[in-house]
Short mmCIF file of N, CA, C and O in Angstrom, two decimals:
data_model
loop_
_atom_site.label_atom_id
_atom_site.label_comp_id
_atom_site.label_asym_id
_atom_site.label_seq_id
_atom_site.Cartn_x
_atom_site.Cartn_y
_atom_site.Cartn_z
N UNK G 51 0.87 -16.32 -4.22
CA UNK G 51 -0.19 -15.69 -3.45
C UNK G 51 0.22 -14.29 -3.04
O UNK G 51 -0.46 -13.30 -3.33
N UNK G 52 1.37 -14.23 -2.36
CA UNK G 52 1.57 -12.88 -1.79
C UNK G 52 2.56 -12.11 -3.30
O UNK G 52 3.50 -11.35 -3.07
N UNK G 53 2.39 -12.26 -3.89
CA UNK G 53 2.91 -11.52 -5.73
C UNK G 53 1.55 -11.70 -6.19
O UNK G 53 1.46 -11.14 -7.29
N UNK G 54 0.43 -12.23 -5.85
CA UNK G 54 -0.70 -11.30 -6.33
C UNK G 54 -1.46 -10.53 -5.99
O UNK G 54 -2.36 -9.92 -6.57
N UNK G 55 -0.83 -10.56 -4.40
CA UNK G 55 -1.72 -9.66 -3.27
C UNK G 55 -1.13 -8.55 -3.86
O UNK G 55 -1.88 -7.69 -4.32
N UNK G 56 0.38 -8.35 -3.96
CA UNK G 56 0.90 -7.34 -3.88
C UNK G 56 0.40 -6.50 -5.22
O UNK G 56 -0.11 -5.38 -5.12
N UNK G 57 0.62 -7.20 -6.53
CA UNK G 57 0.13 -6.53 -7.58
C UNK G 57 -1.29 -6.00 -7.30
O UNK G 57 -1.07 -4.79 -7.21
N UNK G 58 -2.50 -6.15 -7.11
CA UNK G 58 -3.77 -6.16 -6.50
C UNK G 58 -3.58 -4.48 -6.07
O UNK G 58 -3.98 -3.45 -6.59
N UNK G 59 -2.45 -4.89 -4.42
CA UNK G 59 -2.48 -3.67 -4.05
C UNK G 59 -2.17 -2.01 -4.87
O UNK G 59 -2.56 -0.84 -4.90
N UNK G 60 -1.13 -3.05 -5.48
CA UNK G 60 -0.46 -1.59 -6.97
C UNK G 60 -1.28 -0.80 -7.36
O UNK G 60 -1.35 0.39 -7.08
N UNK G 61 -2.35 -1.73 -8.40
CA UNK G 61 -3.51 -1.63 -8.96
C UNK G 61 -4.27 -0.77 -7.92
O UNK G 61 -4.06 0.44 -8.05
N UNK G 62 -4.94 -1.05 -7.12
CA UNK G 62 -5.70 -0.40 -6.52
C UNK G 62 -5.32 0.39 -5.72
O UNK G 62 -6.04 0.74 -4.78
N UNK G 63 -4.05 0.89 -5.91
CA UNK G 63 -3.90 2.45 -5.10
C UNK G 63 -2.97 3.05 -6.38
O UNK G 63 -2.09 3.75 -5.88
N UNK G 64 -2.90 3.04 -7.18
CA UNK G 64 -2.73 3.37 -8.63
C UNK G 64 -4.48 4.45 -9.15
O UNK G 64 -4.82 5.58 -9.50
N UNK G 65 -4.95 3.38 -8.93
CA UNK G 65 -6.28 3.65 -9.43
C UNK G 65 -6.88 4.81 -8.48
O UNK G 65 -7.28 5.84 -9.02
N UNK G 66 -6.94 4.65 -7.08
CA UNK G 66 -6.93 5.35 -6.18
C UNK G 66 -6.26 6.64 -6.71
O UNK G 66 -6.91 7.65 -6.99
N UNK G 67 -5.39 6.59 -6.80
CA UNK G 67 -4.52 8.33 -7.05
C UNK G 67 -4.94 8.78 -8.48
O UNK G 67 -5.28 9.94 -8.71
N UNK G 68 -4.91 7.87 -9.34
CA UNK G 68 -5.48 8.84 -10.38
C UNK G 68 -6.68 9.41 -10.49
O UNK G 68 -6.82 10.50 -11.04
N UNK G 69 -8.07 8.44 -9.77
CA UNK G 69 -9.46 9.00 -9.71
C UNK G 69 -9.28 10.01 -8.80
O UNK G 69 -9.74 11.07 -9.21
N UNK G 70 -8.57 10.08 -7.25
CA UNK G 70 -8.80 11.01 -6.03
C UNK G 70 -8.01 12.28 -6.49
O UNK G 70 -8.75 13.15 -6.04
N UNK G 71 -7.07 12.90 -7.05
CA UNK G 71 -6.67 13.85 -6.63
C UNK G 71 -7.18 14.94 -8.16
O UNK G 71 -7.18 16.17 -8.05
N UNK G 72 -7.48 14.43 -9.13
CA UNK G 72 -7.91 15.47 -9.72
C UNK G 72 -9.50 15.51 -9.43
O UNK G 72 -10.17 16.48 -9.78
N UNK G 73 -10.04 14.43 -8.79
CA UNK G 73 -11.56 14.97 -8.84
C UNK G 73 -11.52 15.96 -7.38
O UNK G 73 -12.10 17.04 -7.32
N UNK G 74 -10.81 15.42 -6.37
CA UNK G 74 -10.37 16.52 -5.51
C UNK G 74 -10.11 17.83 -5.49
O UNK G 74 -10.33 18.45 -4.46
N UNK G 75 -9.60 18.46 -6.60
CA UNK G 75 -9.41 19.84 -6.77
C UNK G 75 -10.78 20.50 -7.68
O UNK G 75 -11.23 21.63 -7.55
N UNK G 76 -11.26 19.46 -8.60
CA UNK G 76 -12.59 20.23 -8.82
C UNK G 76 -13.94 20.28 -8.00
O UNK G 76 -14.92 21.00 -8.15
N UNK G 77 -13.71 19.36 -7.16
CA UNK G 77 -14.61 19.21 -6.04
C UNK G 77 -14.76 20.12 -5.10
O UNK G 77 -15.82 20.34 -4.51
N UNK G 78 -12.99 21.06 -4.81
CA UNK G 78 -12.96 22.28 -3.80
C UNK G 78 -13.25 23.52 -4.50
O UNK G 78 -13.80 24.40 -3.85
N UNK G 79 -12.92 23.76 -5.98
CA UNK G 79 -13.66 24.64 -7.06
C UNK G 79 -15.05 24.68 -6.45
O UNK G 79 -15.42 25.51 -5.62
N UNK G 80 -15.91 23.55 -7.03
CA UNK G 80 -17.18 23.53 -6.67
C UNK G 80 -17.84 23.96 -5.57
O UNK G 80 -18.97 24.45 -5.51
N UNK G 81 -16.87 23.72 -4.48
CA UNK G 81 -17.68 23.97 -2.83
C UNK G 81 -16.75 25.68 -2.81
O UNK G 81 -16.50 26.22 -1.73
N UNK G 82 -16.40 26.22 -3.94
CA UNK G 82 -16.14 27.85 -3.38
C UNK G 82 -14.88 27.82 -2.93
O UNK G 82 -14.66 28.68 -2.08
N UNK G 83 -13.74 26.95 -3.29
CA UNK G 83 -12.37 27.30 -2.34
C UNK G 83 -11.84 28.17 -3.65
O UNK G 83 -11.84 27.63 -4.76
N UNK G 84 -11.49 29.25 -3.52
CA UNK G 84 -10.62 30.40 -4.51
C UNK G 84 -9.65 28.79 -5.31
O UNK G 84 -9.23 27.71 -4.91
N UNK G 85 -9.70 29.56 -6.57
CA UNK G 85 -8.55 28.85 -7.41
C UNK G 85 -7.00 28.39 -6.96
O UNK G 85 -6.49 27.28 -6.82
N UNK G 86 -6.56 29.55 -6.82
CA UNK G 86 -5.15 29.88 -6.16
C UNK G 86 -5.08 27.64 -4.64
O UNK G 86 -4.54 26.53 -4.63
N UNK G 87 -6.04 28.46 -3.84
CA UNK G 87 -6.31 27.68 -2.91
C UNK G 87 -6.17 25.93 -3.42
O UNK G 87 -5.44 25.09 -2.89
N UNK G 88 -7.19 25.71 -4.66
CA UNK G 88 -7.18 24.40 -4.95
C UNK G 88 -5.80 24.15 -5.80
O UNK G 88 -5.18 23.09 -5.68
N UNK G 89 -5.35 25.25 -6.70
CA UNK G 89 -4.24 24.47 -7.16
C UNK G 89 -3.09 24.24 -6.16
O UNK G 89 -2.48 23.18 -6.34
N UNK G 90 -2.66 25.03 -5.12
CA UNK G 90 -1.65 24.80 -3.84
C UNK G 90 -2.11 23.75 -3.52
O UNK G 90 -1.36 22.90 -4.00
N UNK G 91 -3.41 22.96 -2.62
CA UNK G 91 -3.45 22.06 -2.44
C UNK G 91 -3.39 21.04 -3.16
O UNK G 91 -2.94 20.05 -2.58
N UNK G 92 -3.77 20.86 -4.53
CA UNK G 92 -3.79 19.84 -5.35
C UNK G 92 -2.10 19.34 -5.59
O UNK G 92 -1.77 18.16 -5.61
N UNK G 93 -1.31 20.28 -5.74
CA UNK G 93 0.76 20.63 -5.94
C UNK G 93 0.82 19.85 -4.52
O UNK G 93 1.09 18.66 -4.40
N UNK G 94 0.63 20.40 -3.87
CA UNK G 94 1.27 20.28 -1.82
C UNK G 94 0.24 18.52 -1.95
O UNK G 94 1.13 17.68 -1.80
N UNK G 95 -0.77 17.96 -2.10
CA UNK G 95 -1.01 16.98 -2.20
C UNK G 95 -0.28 15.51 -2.69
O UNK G 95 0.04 14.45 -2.15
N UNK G 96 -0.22 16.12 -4.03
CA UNK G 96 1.24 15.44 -4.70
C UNK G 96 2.68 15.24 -4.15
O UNK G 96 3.34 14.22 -3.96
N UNK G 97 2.89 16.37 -3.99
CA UNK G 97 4.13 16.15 -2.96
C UNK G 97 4.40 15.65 -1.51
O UNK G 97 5.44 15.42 -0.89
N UNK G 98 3.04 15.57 -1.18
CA UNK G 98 2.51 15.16 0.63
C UNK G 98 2.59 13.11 0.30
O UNK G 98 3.12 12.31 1.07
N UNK G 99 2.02 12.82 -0.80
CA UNK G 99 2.42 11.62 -1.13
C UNK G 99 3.18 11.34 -1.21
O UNK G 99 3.62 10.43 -0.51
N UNK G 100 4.01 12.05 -2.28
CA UNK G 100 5.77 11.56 -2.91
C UNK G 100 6.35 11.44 -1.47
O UNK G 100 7.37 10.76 -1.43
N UNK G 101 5.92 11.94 -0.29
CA UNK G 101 6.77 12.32 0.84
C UNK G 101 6.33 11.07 1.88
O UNK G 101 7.01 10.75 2.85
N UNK G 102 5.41 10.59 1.61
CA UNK G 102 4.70 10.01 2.47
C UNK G 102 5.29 8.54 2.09
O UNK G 102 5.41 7.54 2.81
N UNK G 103 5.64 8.74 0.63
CA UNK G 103 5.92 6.61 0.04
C UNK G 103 5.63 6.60 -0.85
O UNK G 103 6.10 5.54 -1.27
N UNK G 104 4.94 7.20 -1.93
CA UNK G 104 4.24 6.79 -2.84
C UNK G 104 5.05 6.93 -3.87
O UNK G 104 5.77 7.90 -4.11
N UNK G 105 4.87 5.56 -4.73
CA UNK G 105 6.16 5.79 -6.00
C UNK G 105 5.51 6.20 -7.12
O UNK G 105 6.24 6.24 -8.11
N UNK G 106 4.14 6.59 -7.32
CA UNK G 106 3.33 7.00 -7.99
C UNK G 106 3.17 8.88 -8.38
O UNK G 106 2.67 9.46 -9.34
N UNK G 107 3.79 9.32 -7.29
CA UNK G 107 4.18 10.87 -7.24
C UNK G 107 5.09 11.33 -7.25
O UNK G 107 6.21 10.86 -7.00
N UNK G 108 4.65 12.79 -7.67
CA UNK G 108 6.19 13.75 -7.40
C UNK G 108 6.13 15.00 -6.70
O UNK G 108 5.12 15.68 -6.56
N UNK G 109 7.09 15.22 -6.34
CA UNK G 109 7.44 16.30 -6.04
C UNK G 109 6.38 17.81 -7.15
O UNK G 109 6.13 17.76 -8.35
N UNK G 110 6.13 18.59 -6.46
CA UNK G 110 5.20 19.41 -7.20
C UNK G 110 4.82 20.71 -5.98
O UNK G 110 4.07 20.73 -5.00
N UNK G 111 5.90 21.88 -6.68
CA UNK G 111 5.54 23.31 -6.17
C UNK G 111 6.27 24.30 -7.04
O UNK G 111 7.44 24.34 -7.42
N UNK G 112 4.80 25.41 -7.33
CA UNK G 112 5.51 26.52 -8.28
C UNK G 112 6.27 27.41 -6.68
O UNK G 112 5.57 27.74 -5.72
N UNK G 113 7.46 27.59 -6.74
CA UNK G 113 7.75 28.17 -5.88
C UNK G 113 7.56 29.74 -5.66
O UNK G 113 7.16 30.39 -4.69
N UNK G 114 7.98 30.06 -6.85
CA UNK G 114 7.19 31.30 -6.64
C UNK G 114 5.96 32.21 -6.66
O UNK G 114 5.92 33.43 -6.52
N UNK G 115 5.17 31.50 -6.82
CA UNK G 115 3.43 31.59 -6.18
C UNK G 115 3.50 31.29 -4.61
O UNK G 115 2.95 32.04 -3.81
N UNK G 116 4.19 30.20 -4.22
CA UNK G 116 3.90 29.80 -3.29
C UNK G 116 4.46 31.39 -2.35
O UNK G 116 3.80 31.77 -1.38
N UNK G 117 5.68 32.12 -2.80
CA UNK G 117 6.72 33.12 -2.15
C UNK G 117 4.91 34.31 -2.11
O UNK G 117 4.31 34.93 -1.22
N UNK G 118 4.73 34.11 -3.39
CA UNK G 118 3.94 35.52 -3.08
C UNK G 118 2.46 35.47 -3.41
O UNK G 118 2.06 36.40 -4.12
N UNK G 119 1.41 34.40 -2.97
CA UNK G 119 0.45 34.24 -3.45
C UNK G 119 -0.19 33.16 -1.94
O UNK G 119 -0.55 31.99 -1.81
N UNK G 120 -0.08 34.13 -1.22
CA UNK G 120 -0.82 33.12 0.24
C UNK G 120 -1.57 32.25 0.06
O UNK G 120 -1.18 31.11 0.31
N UNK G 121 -2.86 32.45 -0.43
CA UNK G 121 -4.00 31.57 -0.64
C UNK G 121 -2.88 29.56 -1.16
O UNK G 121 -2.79 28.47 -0.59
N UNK G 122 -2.17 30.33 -2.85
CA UNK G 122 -1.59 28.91 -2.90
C UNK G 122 -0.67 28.24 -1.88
O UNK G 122 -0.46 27.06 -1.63
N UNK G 123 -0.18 29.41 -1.36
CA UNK G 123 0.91 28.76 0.00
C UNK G 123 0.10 27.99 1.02
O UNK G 123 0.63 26.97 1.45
N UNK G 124 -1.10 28.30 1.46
CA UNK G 124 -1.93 27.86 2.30
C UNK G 124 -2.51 26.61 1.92
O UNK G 124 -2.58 25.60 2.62
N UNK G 125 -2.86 26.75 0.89
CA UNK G 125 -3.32 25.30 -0.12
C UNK G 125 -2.29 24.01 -0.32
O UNK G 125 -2.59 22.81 -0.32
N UNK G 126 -1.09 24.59 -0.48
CA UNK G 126 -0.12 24.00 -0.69
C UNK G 126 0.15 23.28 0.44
O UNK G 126 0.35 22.06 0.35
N UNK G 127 0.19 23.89 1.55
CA UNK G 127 0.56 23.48 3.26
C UNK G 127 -0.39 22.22 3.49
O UNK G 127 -0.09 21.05 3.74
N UNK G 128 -1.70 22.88 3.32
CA UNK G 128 -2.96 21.82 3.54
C UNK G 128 -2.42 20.49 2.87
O UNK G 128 -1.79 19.56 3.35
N UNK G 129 -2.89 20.71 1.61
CA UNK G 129 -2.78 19.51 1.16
C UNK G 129 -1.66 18.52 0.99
O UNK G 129 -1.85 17.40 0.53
N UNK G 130 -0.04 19.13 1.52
CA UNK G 130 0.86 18.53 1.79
C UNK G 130 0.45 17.59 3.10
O UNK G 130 0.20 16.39 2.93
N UNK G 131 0.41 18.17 4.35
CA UNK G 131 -0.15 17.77 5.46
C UNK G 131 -1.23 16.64 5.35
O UNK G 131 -1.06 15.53 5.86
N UNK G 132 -2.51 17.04 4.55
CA UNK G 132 -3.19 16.16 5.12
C UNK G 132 -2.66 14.83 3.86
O UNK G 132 -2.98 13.71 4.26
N UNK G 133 -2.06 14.82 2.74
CA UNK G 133 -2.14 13.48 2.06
C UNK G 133 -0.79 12.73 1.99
O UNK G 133 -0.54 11.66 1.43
N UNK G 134 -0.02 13.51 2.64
CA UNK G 134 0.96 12.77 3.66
C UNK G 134 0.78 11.77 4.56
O UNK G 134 1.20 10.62 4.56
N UNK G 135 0.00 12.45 5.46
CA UNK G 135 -0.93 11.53 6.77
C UNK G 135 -1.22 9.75 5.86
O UNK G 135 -0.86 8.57 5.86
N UNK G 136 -2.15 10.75 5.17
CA UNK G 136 -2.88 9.87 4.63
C UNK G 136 -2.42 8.69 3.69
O UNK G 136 -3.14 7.72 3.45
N UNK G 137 -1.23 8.85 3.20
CA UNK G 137 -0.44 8.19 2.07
C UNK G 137 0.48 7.06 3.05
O UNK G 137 0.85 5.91 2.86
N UNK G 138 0.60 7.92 4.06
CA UNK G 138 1.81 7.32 5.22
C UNK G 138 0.90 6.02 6.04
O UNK G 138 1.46 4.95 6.22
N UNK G 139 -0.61 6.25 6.52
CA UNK G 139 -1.40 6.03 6.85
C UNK G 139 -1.78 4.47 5.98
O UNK G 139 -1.88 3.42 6.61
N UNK G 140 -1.96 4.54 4.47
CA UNK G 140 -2.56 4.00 3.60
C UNK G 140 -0.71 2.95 3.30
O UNK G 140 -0.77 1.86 2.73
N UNK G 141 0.10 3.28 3.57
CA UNK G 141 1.76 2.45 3.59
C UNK G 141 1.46 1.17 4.63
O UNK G 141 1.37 -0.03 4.37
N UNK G 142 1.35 1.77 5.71
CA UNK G 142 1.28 1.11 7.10
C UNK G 142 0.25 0.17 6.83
O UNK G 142 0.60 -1.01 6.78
N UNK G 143 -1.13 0.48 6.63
CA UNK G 143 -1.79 -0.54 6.56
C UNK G 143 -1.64 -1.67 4.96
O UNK G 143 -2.25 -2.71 4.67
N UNK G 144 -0.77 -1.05 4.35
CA UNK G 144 -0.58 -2.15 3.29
C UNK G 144 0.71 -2.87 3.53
O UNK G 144 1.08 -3.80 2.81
N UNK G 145 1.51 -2.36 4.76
CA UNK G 145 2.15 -3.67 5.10
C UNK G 145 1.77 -4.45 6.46
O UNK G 145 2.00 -5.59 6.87
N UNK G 146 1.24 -3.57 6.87
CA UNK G 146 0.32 -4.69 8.06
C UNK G 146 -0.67 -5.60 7.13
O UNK G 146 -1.70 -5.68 7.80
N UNK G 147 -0.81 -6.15 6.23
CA UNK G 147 -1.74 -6.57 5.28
C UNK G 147 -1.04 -7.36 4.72
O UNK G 147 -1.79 -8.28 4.38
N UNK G 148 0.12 -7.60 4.37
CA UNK G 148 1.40 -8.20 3.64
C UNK G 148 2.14 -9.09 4.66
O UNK G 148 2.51 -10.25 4.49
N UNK G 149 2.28 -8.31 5.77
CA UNK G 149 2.98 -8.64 7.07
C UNK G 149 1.83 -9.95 7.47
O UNK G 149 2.43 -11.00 7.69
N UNK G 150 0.43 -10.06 7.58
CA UNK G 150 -0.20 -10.95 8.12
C UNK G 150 -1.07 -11.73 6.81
O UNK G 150 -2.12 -12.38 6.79
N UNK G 151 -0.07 -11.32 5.72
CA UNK G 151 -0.70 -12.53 4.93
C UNK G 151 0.74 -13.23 5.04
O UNK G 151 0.69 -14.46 5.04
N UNK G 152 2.00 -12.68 5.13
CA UNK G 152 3.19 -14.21 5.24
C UNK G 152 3.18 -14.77 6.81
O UNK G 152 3.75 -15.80 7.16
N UNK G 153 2.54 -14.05 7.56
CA UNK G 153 2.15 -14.76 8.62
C UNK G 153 1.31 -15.98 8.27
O UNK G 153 1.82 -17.02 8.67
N UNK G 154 0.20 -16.10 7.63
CA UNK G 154 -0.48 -17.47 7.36
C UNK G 154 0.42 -18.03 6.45
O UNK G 154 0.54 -19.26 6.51
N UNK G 155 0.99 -17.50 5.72
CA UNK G 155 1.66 -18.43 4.56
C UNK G 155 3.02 -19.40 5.51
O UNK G 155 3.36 -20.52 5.13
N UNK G 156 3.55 -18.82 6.54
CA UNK G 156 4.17 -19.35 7.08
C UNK G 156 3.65 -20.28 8.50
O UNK G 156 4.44 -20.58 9.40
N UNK G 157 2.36 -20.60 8.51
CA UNK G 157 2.09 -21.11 9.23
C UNK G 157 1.38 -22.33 8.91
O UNK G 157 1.10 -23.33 9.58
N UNK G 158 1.13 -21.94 7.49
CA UNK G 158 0.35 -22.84 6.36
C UNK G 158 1.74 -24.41 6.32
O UNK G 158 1.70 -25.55 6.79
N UNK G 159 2.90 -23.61 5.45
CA UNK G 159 3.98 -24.10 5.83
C UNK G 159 4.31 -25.34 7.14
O UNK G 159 4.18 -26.56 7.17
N UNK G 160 4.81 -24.27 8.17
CA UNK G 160 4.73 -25.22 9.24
C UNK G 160 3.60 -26.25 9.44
O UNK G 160 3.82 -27.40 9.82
N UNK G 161 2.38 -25.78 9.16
CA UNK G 161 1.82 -27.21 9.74
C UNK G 161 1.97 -28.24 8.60
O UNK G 161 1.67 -29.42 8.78
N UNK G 162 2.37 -27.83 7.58
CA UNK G 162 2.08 -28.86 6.24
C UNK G 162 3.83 -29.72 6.87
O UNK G 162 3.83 -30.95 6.82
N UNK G 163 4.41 -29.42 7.10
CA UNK G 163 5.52 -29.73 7.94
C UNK G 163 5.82 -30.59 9.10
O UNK G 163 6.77 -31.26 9.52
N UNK G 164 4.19 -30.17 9.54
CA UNK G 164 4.21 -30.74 11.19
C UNK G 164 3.73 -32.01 10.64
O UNK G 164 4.42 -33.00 10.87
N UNK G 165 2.67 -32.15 9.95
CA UNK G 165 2.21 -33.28 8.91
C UNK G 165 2.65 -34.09 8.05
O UNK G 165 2.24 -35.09 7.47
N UNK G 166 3.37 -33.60 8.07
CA UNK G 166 4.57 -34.52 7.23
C UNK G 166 5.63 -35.61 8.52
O UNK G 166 5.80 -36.80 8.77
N UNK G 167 6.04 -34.47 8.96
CA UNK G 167 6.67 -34.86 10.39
C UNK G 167 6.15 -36.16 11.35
O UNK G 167 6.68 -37.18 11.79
N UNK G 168 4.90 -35.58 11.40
CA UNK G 168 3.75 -36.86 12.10
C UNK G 168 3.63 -37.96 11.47
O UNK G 168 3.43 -38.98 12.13
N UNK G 169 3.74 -38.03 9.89
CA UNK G 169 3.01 -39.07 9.02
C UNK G 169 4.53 -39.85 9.03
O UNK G 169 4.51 -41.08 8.87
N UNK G 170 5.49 -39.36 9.16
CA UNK G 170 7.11 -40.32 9.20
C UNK G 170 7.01 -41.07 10.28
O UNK G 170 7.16 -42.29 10.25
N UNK G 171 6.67 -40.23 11.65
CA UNK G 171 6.43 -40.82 12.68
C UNK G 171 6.26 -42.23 13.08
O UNK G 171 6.90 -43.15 13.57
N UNK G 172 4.52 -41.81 12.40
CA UNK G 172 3.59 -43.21 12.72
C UNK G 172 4.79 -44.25 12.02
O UNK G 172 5.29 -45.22 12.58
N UNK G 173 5.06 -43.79 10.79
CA UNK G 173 5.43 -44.75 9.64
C UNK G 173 6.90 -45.83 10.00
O UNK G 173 7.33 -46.77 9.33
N UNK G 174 7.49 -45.16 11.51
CA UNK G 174 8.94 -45.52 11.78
C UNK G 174 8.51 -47.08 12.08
O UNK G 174 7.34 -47.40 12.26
N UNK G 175 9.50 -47.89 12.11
CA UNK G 175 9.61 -49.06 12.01
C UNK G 175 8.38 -50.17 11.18
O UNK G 175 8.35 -51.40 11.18
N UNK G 176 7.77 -49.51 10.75
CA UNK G 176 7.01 -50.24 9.84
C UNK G 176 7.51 -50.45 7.96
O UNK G 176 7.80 -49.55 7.17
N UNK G 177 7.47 -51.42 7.81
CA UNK G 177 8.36 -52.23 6.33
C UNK G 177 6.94 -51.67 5.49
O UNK G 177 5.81 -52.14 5.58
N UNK G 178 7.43 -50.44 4.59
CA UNK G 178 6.72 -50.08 3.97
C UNK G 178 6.86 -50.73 2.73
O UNK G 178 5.81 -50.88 2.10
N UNK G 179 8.16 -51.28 2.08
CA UNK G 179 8.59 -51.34 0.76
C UNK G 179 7.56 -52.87 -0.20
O UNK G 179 7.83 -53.45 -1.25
N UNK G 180 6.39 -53.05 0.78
CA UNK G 180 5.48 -54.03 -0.26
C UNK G 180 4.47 -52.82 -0.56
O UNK G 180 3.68 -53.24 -1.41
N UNK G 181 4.17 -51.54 -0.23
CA UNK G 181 3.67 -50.62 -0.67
C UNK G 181 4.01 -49.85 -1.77
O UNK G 181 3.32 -48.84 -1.80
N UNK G 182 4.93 -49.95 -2.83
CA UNK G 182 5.52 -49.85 -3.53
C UNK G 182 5.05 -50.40 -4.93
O UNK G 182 4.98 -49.75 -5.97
N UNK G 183 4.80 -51.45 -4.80
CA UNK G 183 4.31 -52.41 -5.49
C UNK G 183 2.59 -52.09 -5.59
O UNK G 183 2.06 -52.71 -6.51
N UNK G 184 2.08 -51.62 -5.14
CA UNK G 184 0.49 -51.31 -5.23
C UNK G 184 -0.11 -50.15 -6.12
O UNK G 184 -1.31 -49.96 -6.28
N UNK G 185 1.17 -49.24 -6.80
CA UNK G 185 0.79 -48.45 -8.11
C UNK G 185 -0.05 -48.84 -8.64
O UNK G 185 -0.43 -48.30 -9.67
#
């Protein structure tokens, strides 16, 4: 159960990063952000993940654009910042999610335990062994 939650999760933040971050930079094209601007953020994005947890990214900055080309430095900043948050953000709640699914699994457990426990109980001093025979 929790090895298919987990794959599940892979999958769907796999999928997540490949649809979000390139439709993201043509999306800020579209709404008028200067070029320079979307490729810094789209680089600083990538790397705001890799930074954040994500084993799905990398590291990603032309450094020297960033030295002399504000707009990408600015872009770069942004989108480090905000998909950091967001990557760090999107960690946390996938182990609070993991964290309270072995919470039921371990409680599933115990009571299947407690039930077992109970059913010996009743069963103490009673001569079970003509029950045996009733296959």
């Amino acid at each position: 159960m929790l090895r298919s939650l987990i794959t599940f999760a892979g999958i769907a933040m796999l999928a997540a990063l490949l649809a979000g971050c390139v439709s993201e930079k043509e999306a800020m094209i579209k709404k008028g952000y200067p070029m320079a601007y979307a490729d810094g953020f789209d680089d600083g994005c990538h790397s705001g993940k890799k930074a954040g947890g994500s084993m799905f990214d990398e590291f990603r900055k032309d450094v020297g654009r960033f030295d002399d080309d504000h707009r990408y430095a600015q872009g770069w900043s942004d989108g480090f910042r905000q998909c950091e948050s967001e990557e760090e953000a999107y960690e946390r709640r996938l182990r609070m999610t993991l964290e309270q699914q072995r919470l039921v699994d371990d409680r599933k457990r115990s009571e299947k335990a407690e039930q077992r426990h109970l059913e010996r109980e009743v069963l103490k001093g009673i001569d079970t062994r003509s029950l045996k025979n009733l296959k």
